C-alpha positions as a Python dict, from the first residue, in 0.01 Angstrom:
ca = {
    (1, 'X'): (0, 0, 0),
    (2, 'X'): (258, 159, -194),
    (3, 'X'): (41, 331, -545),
    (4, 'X'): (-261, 375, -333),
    (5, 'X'): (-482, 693, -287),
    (6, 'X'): (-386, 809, 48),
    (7, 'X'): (-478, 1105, -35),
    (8, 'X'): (-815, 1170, -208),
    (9, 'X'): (-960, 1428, -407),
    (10, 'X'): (-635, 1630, -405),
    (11, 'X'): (-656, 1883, -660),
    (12, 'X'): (-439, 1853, -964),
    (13, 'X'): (-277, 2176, -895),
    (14, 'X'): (-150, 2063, -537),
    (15, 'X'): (54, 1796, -788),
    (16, 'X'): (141, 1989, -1094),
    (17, 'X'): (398, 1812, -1205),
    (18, 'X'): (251, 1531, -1243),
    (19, 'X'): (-36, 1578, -1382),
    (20, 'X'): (170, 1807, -1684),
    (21, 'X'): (386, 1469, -1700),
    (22, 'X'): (49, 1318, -1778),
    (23, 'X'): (-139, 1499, -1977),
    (24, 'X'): (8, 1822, -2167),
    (25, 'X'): (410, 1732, -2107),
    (26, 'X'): (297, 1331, -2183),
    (27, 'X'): (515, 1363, -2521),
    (28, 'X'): (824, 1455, -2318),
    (29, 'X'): (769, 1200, -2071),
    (30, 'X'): (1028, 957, -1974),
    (31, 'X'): (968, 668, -1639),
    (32, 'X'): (646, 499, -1592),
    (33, 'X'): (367, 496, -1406),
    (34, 'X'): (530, 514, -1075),
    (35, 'X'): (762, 805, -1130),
    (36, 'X'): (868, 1033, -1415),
    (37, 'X'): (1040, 1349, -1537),
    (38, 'X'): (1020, 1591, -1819),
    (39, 'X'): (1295, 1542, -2096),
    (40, 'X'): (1574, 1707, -1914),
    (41, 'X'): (1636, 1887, -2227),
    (42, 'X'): (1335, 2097, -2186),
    (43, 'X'): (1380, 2165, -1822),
    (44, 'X'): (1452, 1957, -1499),
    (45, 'X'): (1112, 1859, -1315),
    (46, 'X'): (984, 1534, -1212),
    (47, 'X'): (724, 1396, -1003),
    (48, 'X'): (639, 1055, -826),
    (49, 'X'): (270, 878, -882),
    (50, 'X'): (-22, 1030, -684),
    (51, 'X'): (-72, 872, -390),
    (52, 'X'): (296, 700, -335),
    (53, 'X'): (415, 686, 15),
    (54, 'X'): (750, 501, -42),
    (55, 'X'): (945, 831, -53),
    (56, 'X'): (1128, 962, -397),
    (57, 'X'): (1336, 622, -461),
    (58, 'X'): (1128, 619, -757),
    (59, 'X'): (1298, 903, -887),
    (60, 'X'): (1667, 792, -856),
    (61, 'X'): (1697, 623, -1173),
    (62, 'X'): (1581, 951, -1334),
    (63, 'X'): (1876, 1171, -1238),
    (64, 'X'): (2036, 1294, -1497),
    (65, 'X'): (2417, 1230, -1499),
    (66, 'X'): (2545, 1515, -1276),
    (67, 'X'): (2180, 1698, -1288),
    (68, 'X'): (1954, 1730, -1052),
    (69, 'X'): (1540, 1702, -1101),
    (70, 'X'): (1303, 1985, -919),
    (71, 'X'): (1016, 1824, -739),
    (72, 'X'): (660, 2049, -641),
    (73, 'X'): (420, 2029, -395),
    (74, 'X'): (399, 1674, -192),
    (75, 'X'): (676, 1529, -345),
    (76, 'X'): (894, 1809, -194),
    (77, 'X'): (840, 1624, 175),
    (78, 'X'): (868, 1325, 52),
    (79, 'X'): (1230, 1147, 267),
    (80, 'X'): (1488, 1066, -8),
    (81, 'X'): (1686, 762, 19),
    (82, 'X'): (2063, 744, 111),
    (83, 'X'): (2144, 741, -267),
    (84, 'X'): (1953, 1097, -292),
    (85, 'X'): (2056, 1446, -174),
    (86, 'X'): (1818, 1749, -128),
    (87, 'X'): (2049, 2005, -251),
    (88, 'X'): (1754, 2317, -207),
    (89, 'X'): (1494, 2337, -57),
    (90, 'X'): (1236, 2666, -121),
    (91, 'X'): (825, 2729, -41),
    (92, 'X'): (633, 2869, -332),
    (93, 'X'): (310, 3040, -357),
    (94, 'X'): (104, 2936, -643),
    (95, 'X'): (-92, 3177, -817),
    (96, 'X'): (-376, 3140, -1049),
    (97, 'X'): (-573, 3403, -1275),
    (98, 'X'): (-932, 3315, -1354),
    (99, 'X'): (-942, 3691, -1534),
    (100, 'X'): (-715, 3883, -1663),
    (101, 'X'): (-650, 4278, -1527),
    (102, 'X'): (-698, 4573, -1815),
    (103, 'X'): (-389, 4705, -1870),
    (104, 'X'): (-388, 5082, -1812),
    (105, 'X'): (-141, 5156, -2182),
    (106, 'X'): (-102, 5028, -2510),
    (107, 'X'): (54, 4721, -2551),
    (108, 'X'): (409, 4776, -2655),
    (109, 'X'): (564, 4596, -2995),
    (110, 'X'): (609, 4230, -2929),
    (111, 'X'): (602, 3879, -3142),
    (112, 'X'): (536, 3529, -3117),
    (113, 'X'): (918, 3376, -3066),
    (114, 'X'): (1003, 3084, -3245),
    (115, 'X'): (1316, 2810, -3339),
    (116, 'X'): (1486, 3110, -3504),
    (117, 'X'): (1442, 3292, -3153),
    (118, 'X'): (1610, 3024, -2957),
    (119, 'X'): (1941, 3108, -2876),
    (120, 'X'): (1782, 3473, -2766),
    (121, 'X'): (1577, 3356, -2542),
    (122, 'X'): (1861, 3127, -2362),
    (123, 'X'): (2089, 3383, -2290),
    (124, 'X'): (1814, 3614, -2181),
    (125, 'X'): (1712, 3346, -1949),
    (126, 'X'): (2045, 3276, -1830),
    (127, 'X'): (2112, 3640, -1777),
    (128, 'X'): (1809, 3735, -1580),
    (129, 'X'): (1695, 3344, -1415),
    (130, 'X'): (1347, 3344, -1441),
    (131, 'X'): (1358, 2985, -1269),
    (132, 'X'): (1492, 2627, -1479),
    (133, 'X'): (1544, 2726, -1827),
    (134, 'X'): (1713, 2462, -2089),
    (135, 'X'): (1792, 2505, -2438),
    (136, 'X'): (1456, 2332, -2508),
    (137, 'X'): (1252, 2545, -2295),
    (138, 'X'): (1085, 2737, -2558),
    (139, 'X'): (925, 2448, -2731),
    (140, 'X'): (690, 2361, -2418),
    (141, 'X'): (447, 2617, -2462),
    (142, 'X'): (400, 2971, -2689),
    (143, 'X'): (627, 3258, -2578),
    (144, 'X'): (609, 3620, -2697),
    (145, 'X'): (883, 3856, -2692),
    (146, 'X'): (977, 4224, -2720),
    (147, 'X'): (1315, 4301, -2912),
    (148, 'X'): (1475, 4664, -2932),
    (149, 'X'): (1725, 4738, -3172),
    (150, 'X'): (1782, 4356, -3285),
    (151, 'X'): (1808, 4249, -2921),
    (152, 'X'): (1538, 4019, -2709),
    (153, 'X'): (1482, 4254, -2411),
    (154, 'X'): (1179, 4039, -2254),
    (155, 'X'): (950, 3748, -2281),
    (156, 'X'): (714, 3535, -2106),
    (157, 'X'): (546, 3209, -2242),
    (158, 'X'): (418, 2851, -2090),
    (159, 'X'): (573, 2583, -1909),
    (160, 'X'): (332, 2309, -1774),
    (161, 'X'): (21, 2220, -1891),
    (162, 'X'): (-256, 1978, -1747),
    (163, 'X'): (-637, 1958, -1870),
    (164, 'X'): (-803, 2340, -1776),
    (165, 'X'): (-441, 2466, -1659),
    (166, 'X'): (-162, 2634, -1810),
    (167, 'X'): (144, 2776, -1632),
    (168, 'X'): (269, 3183, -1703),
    (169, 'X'): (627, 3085, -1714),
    (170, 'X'): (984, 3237, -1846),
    (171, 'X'): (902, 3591, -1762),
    (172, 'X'): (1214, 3813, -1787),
    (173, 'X'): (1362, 4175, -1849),
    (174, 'X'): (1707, 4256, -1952),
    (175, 'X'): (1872, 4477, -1686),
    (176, 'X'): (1857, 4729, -1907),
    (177, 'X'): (1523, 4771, -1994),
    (178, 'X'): (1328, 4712, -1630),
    (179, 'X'): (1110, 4934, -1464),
    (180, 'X'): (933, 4999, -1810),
    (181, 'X'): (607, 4721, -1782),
    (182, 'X'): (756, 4518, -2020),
    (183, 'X'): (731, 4230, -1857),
    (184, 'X'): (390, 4262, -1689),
    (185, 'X'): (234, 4374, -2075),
    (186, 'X'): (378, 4006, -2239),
    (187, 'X'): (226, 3816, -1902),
    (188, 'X'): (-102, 3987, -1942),
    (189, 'X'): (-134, 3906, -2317),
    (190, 'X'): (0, 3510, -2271),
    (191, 'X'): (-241, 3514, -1996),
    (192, 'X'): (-490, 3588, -2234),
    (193, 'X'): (-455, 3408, -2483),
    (194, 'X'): (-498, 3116, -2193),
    (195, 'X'): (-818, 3213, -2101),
    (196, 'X'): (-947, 3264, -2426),
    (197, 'X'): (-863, 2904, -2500),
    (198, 'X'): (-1078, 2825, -2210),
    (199, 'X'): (-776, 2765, -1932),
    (200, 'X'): (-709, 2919, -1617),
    (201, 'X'): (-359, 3074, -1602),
    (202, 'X'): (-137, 2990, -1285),
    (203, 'X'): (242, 3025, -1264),
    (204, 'X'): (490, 2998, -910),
    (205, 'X'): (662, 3264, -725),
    (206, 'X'): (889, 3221, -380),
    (207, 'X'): (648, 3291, -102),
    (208, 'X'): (897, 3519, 28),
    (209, 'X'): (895, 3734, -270),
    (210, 'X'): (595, 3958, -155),
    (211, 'X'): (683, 4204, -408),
    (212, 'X'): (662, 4011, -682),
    (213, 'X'): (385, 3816, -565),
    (214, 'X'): (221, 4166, -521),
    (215, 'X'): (291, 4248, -897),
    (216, 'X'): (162, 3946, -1047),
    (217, 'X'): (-197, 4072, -819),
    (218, 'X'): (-206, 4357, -1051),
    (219, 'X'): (-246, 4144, -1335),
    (220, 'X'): (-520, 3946, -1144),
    (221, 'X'): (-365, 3629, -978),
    (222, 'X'): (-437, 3530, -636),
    (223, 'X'): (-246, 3314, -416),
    (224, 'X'): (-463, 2976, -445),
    (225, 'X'): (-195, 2769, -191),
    (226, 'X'): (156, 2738, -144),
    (227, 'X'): (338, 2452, -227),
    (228, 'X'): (719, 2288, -83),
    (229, 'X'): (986, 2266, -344),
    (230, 'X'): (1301, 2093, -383),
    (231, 'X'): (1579, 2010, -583),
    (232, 'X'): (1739, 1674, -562),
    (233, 'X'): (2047, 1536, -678),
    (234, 'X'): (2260, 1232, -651),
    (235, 'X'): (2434, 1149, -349),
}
């Protein structure tokens, strides 16, 4: 039956989206309890009800005019109806941190971003695409950032949230100031700052990025599973 548990005691990690849209994105929330997305505002993910086996027609009402909605983990293999088109399709590997790596320098100069921040971070974002950034972005979570002479040069900061969980997210380096641990120093602090709040950090790299996935090890995340994505869109 269509809403039932065919699959039980899946982890709420293996359905992230989800389970942010239910607990820590709930505010942002917009469907019901068969499928939903986050305000598209604040970034373009959506997810269909745990358990569903009646594909993503769910999530065709929630397609923003001439947008598109990323979908993680299950719902990525999930057939979409005529009306639907899977316009990307990508495998992830998702990472999580129970501890957090010393760092082997001082931290460099950095600050907790806010509203007056915004248009910074955007254009950093759209520069160096760190993954789905939106103009509301920076109000999902905390994010730090570095800035050299009057100019945001990195950040990092946190996307979704669900009860124990909180996703390392928005990490980016201007071209012009990479190779110098920038980035790395922000995720280790924001990673942190998770655990000290009692939350394992996790965050999602493509599985075919080994280096990166092999940087983000030096900071003490392992690859817990790896998880389908894709990126759907009107017909």
């Amino acid at each position: 039956m269509a809403g039932s548990d065919w699959r039980p005691n899946i982890h709420p990690l293996d359905h992230p989206v989800w389970h942010s849209l239910r607990s820590g994105w709930s505010a942002l929330a917009q469907g019901d309890d068969h499928a939903m997305r986050l305000d598209p505002r604040h970034g373009p993910f959506a997810a269909v009800a745990d358990g569903r086996r009646d594909g993503l027609a769910a999530l065709q009402p929630l397609i923003p005019p001439d947008g598109e909605l990323w979908v993680v983990g299950r719902d990525a293999t999930l057939a979409p109806p005529p009306a639907m088109h899977v316009a990307r399709t990508a495998l992830l590997a998702q990472m999580v941190a129970p501890t957090v790596s010393s760092a082997k320098g001082a931290a460099p100069d950095w600050r907790v971003l806010d509203e007056d921040d915004a248009q910074d971070m955007l254009e950093l974002a759209l520069l160096t695409k760190p993954g789905p950034y939106r103009f509301l972005t920076h109000r999902l979570g905390r994010f730090i950032g570095i800035y050299k002479d009057n100019k945001l040069v990195a950040m990092a900061g946190e996307r979704m949230r669900l009860p124990g969980f909180t996703e390392v997210s928005g990490v980016c380096t201007h071209p012009d100031w990479r190779g110098r641990g920038l980035a790395g120093a922000l995720m280790r602090i924001v990673m942190q700052t998770m655990v000290d709040r009692g939350e394992t950090p996790f965050l999602h790299a493509y599985a075919a990025h080994e280096k990166t996935i092999g940087l983000y090890r030096t900071l003490g995340f392992e690859v817990r599973a790896e998880l389908p994505m894709a990126v759907i869109t009107a017909a």
